[in-house]
Short mmCIF file of C-alpha atoms and ligand atoms in Angstrom, two decimals:
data_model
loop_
_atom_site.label_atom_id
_atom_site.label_comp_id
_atom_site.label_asym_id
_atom_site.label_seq_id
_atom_site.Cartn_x
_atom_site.Cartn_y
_atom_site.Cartn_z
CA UNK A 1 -8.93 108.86 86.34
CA UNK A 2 -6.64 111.90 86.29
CA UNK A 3 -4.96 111.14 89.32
CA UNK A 4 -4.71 107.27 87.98
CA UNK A 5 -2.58 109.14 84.47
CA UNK A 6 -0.85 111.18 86.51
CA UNK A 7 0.87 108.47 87.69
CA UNK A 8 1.07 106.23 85.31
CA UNK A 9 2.95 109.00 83.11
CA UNK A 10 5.28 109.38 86.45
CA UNK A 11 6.02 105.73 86.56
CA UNK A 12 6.79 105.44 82.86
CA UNK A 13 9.10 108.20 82.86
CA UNK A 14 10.78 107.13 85.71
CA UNK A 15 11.14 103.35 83.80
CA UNK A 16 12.40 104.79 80.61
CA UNK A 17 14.86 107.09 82.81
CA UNK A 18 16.22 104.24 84.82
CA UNK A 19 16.58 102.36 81.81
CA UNK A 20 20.27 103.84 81.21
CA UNK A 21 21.19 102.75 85.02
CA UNK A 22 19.97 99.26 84.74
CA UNK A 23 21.31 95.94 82.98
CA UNK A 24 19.58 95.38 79.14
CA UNK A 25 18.33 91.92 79.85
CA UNK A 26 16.29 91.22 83.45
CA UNK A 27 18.06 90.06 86.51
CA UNK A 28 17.92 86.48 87.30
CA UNK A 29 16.10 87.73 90.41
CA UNK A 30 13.73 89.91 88.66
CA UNK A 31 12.48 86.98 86.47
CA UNK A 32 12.12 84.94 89.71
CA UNK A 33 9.72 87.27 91.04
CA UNK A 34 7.62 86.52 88.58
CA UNK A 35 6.34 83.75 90.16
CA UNK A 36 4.37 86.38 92.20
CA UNK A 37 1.95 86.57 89.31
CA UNK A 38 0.86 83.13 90.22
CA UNK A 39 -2.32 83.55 92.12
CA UNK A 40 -5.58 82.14 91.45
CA UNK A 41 -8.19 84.47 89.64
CA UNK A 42 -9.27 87.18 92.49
CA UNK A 43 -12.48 87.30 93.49
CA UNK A 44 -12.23 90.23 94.61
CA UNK A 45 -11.65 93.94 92.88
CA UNK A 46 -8.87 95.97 93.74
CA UNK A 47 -7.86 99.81 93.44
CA UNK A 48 -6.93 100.75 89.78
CA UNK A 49 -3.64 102.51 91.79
CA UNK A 50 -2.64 99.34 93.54
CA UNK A 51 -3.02 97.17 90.15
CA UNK A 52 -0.34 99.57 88.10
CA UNK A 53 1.74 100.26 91.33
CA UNK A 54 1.35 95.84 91.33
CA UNK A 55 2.19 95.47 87.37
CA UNK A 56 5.28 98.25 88.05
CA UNK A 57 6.90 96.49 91.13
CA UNK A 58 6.83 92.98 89.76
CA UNK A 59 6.86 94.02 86.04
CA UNK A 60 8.89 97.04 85.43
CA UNK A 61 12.04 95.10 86.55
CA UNK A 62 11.48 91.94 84.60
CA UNK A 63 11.12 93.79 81.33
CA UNK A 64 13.90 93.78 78.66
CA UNK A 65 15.38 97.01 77.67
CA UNK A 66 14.21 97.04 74.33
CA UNK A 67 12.88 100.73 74.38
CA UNK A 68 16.68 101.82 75.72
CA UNK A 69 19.58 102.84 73.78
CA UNK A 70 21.65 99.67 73.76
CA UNK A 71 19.18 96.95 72.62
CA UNK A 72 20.51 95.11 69.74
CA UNK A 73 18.92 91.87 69.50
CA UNK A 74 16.33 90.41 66.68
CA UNK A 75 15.08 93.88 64.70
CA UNK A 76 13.21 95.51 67.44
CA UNK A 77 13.38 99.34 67.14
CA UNK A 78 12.45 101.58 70.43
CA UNK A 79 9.32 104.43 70.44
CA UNK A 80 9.61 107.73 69.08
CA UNK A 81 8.74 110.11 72.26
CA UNK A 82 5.90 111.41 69.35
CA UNK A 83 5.06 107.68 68.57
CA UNK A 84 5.18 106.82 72.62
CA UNK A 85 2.96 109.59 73.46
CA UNK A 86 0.28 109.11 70.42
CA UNK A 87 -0.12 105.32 71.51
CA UNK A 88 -1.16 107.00 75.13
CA UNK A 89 -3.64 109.41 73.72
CA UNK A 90 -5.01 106.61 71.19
CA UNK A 91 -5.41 104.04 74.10
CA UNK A 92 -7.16 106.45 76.17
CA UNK A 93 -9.09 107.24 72.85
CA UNK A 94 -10.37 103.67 72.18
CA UNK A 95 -11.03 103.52 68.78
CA UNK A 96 -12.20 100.96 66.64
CA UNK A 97 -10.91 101.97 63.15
CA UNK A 98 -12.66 99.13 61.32
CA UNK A 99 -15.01 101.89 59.62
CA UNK A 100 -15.75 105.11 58.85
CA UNK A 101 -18.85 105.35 61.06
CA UNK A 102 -17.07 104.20 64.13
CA UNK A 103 -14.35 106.04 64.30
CA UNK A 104 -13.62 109.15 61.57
CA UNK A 105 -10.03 110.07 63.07
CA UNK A 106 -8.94 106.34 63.22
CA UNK A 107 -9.71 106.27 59.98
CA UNK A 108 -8.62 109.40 58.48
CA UNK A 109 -5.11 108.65 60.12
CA UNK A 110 -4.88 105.34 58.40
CA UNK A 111 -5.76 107.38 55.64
CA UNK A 112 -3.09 109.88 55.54
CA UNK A 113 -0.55 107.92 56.71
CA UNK A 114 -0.78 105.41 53.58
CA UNK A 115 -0.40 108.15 51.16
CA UNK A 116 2.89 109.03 53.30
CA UNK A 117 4.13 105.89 53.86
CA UNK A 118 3.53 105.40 50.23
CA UNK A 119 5.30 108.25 49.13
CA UNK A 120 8.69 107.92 51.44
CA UNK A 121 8.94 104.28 50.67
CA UNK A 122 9.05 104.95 46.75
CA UNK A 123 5.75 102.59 46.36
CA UNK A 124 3.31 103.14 43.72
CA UNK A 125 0.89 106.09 44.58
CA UNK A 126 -2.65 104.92 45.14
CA UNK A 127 -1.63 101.22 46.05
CA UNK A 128 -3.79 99.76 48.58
CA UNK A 129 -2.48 99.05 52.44
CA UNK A 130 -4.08 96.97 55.78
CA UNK A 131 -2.60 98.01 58.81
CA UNK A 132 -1.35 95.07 60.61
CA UNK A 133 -0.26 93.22 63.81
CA UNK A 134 3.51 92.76 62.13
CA UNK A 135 5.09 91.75 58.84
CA UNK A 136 3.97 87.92 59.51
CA UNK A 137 0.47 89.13 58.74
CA UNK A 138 1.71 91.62 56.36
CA UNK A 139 2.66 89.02 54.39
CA UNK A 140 -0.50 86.86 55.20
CA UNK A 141 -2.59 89.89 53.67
CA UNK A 142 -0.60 90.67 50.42
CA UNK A 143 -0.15 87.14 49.58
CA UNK A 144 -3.96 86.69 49.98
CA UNK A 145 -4.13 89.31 47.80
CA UNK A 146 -1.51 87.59 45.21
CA UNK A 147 -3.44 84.17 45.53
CA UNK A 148 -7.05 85.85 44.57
CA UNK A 149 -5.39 87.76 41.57
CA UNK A 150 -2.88 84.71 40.04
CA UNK A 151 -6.43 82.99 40.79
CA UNK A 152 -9.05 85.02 39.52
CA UNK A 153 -6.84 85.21 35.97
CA UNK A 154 -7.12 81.26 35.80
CA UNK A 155 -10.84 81.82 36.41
CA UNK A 156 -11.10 81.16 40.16
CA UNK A 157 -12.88 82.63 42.84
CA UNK A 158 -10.92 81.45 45.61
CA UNK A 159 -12.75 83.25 48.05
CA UNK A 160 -16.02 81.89 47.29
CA UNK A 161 -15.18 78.29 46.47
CA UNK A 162 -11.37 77.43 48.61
CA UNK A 163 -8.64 75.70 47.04
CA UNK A 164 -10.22 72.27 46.37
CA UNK A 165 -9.94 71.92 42.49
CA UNK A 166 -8.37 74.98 42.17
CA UNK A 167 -5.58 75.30 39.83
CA UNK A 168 -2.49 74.84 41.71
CA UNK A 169 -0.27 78.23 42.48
CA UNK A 170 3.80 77.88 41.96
CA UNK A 171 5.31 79.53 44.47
CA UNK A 172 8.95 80.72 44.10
CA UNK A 173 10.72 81.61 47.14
CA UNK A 174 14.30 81.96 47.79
CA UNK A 175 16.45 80.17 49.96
CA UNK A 176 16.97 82.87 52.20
CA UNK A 177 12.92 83.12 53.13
CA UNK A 178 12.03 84.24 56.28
CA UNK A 179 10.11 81.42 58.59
CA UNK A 180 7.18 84.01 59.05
CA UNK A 181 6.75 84.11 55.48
CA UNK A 182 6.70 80.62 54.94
CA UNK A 183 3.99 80.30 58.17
CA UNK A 184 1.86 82.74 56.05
CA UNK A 185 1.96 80.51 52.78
CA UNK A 186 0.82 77.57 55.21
CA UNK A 187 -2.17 79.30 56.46
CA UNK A 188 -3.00 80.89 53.15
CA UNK A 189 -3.37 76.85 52.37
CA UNK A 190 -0.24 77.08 49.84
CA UNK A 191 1.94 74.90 51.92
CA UNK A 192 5.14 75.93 53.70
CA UNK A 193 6.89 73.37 51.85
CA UNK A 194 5.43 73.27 48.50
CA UNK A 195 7.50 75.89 47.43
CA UNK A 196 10.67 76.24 44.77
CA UNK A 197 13.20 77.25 46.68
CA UNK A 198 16.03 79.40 44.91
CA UNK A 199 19.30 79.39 46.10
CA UNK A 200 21.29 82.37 47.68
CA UNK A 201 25.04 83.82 47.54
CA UNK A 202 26.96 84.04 50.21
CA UNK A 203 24.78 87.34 51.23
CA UNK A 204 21.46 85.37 50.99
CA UNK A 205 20.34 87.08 48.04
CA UNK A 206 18.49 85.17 45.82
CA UNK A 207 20.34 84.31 42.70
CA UNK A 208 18.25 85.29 39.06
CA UNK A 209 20.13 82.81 37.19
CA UNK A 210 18.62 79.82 39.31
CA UNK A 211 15.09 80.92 38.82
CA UNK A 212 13.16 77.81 37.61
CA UNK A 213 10.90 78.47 34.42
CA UNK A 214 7.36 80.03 35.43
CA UNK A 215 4.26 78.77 33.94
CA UNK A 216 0.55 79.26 35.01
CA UNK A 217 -0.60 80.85 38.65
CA UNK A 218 2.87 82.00 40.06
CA UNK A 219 3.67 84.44 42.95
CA UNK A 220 7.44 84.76 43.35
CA UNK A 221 8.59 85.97 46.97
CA UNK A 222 11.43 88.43 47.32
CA UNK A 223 13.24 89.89 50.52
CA UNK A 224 14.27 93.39 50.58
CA UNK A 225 16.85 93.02 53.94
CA UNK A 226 17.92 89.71 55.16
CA UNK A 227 17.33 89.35 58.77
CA UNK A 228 20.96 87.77 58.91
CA UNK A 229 22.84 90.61 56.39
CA UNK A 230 20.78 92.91 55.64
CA UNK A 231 21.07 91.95 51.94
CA UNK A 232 18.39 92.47 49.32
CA UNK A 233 17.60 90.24 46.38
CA UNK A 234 18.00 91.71 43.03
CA UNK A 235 14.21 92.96 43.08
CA UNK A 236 14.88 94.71 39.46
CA UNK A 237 15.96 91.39 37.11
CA UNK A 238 13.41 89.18 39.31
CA UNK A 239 10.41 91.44 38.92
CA UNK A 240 11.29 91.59 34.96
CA UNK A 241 11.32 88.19 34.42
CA UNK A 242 8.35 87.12 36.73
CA UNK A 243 6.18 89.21 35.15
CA UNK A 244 7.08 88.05 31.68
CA UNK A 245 5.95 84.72 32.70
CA UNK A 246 2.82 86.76 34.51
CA UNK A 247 3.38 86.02 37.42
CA UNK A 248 2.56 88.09 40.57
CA UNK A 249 5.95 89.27 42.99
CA UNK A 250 5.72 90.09 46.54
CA UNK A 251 8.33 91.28 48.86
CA UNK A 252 9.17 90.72 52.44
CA UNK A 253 10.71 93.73 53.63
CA UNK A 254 10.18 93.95 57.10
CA UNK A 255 12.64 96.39 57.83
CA UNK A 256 14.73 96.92 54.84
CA UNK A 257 11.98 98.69 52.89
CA UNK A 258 12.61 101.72 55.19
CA UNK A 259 15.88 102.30 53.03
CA UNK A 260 14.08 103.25 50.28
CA UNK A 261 13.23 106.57 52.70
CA UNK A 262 16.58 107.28 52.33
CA UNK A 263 18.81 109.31 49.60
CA UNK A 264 21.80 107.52 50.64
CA UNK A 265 20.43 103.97 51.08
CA UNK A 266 17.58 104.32 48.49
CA UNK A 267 20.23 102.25 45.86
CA UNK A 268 19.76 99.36 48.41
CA UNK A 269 15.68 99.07 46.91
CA UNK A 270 16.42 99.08 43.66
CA UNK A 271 13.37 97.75 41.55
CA UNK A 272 11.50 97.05 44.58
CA UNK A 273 8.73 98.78 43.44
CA UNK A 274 8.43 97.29 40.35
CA UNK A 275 6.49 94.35 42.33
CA UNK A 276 2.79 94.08 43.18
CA UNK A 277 3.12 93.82 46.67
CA UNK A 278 5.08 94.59 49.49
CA UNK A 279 4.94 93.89 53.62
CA UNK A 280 6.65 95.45 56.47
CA UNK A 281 6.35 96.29 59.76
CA UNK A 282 6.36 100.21 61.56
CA UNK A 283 7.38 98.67 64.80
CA UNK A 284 10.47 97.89 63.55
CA UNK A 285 12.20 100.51 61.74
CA UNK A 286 9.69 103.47 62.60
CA UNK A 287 10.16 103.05 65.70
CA UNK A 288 6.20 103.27 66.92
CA UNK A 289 5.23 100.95 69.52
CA UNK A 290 4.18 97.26 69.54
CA UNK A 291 2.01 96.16 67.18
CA UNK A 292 2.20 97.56 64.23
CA UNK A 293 2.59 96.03 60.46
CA UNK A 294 1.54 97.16 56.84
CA UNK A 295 0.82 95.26 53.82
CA UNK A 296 0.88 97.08 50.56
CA UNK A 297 -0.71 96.04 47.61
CA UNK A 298 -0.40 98.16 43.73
CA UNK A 299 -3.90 96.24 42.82
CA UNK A 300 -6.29 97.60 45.60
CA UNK A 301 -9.09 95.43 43.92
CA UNK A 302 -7.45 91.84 44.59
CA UNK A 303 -6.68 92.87 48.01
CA UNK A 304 -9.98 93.93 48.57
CA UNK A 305 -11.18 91.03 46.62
CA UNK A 306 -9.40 88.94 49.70
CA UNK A 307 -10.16 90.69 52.65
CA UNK A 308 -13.90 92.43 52.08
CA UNK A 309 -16.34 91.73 54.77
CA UNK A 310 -19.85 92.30 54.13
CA UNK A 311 -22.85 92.29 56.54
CA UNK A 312 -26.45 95.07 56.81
CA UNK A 313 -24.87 96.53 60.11
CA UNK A 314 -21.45 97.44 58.84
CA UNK A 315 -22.10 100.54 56.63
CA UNK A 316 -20.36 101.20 53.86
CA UNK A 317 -19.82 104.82 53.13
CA UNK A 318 -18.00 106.84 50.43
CA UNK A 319 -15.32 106.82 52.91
CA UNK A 320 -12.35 104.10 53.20
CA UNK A 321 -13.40 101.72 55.19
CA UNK A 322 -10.13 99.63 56.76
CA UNK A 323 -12.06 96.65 57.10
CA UNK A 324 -11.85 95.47 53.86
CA UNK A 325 -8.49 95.57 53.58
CA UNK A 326 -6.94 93.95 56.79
CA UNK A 327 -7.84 90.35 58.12
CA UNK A 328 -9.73 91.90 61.14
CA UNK A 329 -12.58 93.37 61.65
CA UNK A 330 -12.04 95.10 65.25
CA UNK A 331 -8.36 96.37 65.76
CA UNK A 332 -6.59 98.92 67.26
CA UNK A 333 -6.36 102.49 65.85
CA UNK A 334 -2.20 101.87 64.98
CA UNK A 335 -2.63 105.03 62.17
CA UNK A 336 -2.20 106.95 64.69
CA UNK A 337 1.10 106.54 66.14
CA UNK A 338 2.43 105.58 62.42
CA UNK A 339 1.17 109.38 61.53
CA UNK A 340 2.59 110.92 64.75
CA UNK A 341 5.78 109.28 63.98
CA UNK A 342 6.03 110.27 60.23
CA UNK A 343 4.69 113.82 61.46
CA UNK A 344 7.64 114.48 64.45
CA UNK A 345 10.40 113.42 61.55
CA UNK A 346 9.67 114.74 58.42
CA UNK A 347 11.32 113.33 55.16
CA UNK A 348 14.39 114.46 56.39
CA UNK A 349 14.51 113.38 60.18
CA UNK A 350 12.97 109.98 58.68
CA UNK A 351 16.36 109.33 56.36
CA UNK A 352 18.79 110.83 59.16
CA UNK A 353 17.34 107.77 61.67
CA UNK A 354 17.83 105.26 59.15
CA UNK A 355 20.86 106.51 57.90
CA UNK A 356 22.40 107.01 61.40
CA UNK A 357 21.41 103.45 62.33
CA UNK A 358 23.56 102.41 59.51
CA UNK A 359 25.95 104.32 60.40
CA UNK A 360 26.17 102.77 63.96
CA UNK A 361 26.17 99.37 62.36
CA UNK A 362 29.26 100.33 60.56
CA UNK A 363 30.83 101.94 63.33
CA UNK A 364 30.61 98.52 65.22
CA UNK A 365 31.56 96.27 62.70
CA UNK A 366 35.05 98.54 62.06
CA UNK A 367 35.54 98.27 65.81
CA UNK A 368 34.84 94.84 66.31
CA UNK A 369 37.33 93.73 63.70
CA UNK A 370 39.84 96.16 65.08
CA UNK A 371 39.60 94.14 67.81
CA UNK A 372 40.16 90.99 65.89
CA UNK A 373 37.20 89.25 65.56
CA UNK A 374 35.58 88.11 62.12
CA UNK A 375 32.42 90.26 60.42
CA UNK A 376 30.56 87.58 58.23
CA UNK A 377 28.73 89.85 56.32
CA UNK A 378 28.88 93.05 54.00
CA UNK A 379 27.38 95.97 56.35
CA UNK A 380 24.98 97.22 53.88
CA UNK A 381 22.41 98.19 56.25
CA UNK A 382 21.86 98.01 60.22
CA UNK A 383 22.99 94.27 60.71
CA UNK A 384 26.28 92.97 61.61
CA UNK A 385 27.41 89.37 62.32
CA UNK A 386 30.62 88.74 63.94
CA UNK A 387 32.04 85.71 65.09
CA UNK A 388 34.39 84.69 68.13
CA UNK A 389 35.77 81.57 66.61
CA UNK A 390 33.82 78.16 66.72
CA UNK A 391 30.07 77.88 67.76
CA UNK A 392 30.74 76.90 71.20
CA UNK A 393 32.56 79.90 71.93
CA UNK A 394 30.39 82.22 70.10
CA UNK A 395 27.56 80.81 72.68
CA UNK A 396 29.60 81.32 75.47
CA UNK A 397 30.88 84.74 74.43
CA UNK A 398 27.28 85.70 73.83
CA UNK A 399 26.02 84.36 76.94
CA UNK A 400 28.42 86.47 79.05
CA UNK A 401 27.42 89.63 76.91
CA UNK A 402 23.78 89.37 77.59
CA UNK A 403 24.90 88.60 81.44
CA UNK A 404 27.20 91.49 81.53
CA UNK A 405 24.02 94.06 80.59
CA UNK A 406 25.72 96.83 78.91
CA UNK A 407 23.95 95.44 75.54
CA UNK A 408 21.95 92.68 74.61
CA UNK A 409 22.51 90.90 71.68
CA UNK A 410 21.70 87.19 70.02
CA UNK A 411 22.97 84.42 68.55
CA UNK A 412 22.23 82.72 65.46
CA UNK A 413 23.66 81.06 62.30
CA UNK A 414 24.47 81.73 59.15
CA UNK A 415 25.40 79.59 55.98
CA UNK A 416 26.59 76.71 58.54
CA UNK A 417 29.10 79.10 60.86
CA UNK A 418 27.40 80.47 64.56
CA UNK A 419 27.46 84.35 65.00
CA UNK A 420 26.46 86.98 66.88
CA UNK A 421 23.82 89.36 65.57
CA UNK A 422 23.80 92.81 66.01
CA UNK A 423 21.01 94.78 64.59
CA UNK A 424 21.19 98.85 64.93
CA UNK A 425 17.54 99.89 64.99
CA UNK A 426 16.46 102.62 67.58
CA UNK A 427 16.14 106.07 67.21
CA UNK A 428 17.88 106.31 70.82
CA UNK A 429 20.85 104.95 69.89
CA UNK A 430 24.16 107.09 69.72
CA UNK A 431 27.55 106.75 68.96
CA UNK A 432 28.71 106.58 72.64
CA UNK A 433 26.23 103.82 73.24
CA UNK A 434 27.96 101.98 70.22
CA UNK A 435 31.37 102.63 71.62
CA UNK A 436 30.38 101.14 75.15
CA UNK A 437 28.56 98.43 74.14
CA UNK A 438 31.73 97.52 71.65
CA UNK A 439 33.61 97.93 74.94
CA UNK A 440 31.65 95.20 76.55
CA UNK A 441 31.94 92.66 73.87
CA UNK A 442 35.71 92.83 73.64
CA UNK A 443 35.83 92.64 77.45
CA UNK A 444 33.08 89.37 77.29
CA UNK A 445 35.21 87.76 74.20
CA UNK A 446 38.70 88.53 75.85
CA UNK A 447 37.30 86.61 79.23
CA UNK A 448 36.65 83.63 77.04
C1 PLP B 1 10.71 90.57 61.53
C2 PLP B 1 10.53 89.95 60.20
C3 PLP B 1 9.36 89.26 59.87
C4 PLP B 1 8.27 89.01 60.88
O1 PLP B 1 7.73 90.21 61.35
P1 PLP B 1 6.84 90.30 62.65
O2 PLP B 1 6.59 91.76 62.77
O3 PLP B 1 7.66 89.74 63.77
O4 PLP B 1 5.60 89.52 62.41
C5 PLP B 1 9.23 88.80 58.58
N1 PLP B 1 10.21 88.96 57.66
C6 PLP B 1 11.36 89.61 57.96
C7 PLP B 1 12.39 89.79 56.89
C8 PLP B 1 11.57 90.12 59.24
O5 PLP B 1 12.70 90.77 59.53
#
């Protein structure tokens, strides 16, 4: 076994060191060898050595640099060396931090690292929190929790007795929703589509003067950071009026929340915590590994309420027990890279990543329009769109960036125009990586 880490930690290192040397996205030729992995199932077993020396020749090189400096694509974040080396120890820990009794550290991790997390994103102290796979089941989780509670106050067990004859929930979403949300209200059985959709401005924030009129059961779904923007609905005025009209608020803040951990972005969350739940995801803006999501919830009862499980051979102590507050019963341990993460920053190396990130969004958007080309959005965060001109030469300028393998970056669309979308979201990345990668996509957008 020690011989077997040894190496391993010696072939990782050497991956994350050649990562600088080697293109962002895989080589056409590296993805081809993939079809090596197409064997039938062994029968027979082979050396623990030869499988990770296997899984490094054919896998290493087919991997996308997401854990390098110059990864820009979706919101994807790299590993904190703390984070990195926590999810090692954990893994060769194998914990099952379901209860108490199973595993004590998993738990006390989880523990600890809500009352943090709780404290640097300006949440209410003492709300409850599951740790999750990823904001899509962060959401799941809180809005369970919002559909027991706008339930349970119409006299409604939902958990006992469904959603047939139930009264029906209105759900308010805006325009601007993110599809992972929307999958959650489908599985929670309150429809993807049977929704009120708000409309946006041109940011995608959701705009308080279209609200419809709330009456009865009501959960009203805000975004704190458009994937697109960056932008963040007007959380203060929304949560006001929806709970006049008693109704519950969530917010999707997959990312953005982590402004809030900021002095200089904290403006950006304004009112966000006057809502009763929130959902957003570690591996994102943390920077801990794959996977790794939180829901928050300000009534710990209702989420409880929706995710207890209860059977004679799953004690309950005096203890928190993180079973009955996440969907799952077995999971990984993921407190424990979110603690060694908020541990090896502090407060104040926390707000300098976030606020640095920022920073490198801005510095690209100033160069890239120095060099001509259109920014679609205010930079109020880490996301920049720029455009090349008309859709079919943004995909072709895009294309030859993500060839080219100084940076990877992707395409999408926003309010009707194509763009390219760069989100600034690892801890690794530094101005000179910002500079050549700005480089690149003049050099890819001239060629067209
Ligand atoms: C990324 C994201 C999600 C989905 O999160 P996963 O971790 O991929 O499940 C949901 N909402 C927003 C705003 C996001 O940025």
């Amino acid at each position: 076994m020690r011989d077997l880490l040894h190496r391993t930690s010696e072939t990782a290192a050497r991956y994350l060191e050649n990562l600088d040397h080697r293109s962002v996205a895989p080589s056409p030729e590296a993805i081809a060898g993939l079809a090596e992995l197409q064997e039938p199932m062994p029968d027979r077993p082979m050396e623990p050595g030869l499988v990770l020396d296997t899984l490094d020749r054919i896998g290493s090189p087919a991997t996308t640099g997401m854990a390098g400096r110059r990864y820009f694509g979706f919101v994807i974040g790299g590993s904190l060396p703390a984070a990195l080396a926590a999810n090692w120890l954990a893994g060769a820990w194998d914990q099952c931090p379901g209860l108490f009794a199973a595993s004590p550290i998993g738990t006390a991790l989880e523990e600890v690292s809500l009352g943090w997390l709780l404290d640097v994103l300006k949440l209410p102290p003492g709300s409850g929190g599951a740790f999750v796979t990823g904001a899509t089941m962060a959401n799941f989780t809180a809005l369970a929790a919002a559909r027991h509670a706008v339930l349970a106050r119409a006299g409604w067990n939902v958990e006992a007795d469904g959603l047939f004859g139930a009264p029906p929930i209105t759900v308010v979403v805006g325009d601007e929703v993110h599809p992972a949300l929307s999958k959650g209200l489908g599985m929670l059985g309150l429809g993807r589509s049977r929704v009120v959709r708000v409309p946006v401005d041109g940011q995608g924030r959701l705009r308080p003067d279209q609200m419809p009129r709330i009456q009865g059961p009501a959960i009203v779904c805000l975004q704190a950071g458009n994937v697109n923007t960056g932008a963040f609905d007007p959380a203060r005025e929304i949560c006001a009026r929806a709970h006049s009209a008693g109704a519950w608020v969530h917010v999707d803040g997959a990312f953005g929340l982590w402004a809030a951990a900021s002095p200089q972005l904290e403006h950006l969350v304004d009112g966000v915590a006057d809502a009763d739940s929130w959902a957003t995801d570690a591996h994102k803006w943390l920077n801990v590994p794959y996977d790794s999501g939180l829901a928050f919830v300000r009534d710990v009862t209702a989420l409880k309420s929706a995710m207890s499980v209860t059977a004679a051979y799953l004690p309950q102590g005096a203890h928190r027990e993180p079973s009955q507050y996440t969907p799952e019963l077995s999971r990984r341990a993921r407190g424990v890279e979110i603690w060694a993460a908020l541990k090896s920053l502090g407060r104040t190396g926390l707000a300098e990543m976030i606020e640095r990130n920022c920073r490198l969004a801005r510095r690209f958007a100033d160069a890239l329009r120095q060099g001509g080309y259109e920014i679609l959005n205010d930079v109020v965060l880490n996301q920049v769109l720029v455009s090349f001109g008309d859709p079919a030469r943004n995909w072709r300028v895009i294309e030859r960036v993500q060839r080219d393998g100084t940076c990877w970056c992707g395409p999408t669309d926003w309010q009707g125009r194509t763009a390219m979308r760069i989100s600034v979201s690892s801890w690794a990345t530094r101005d000179e990586d910002v500079d050549r990668s700005v480089e690149a996509i003049l050099r890819a957008a001239a060629a067209d």
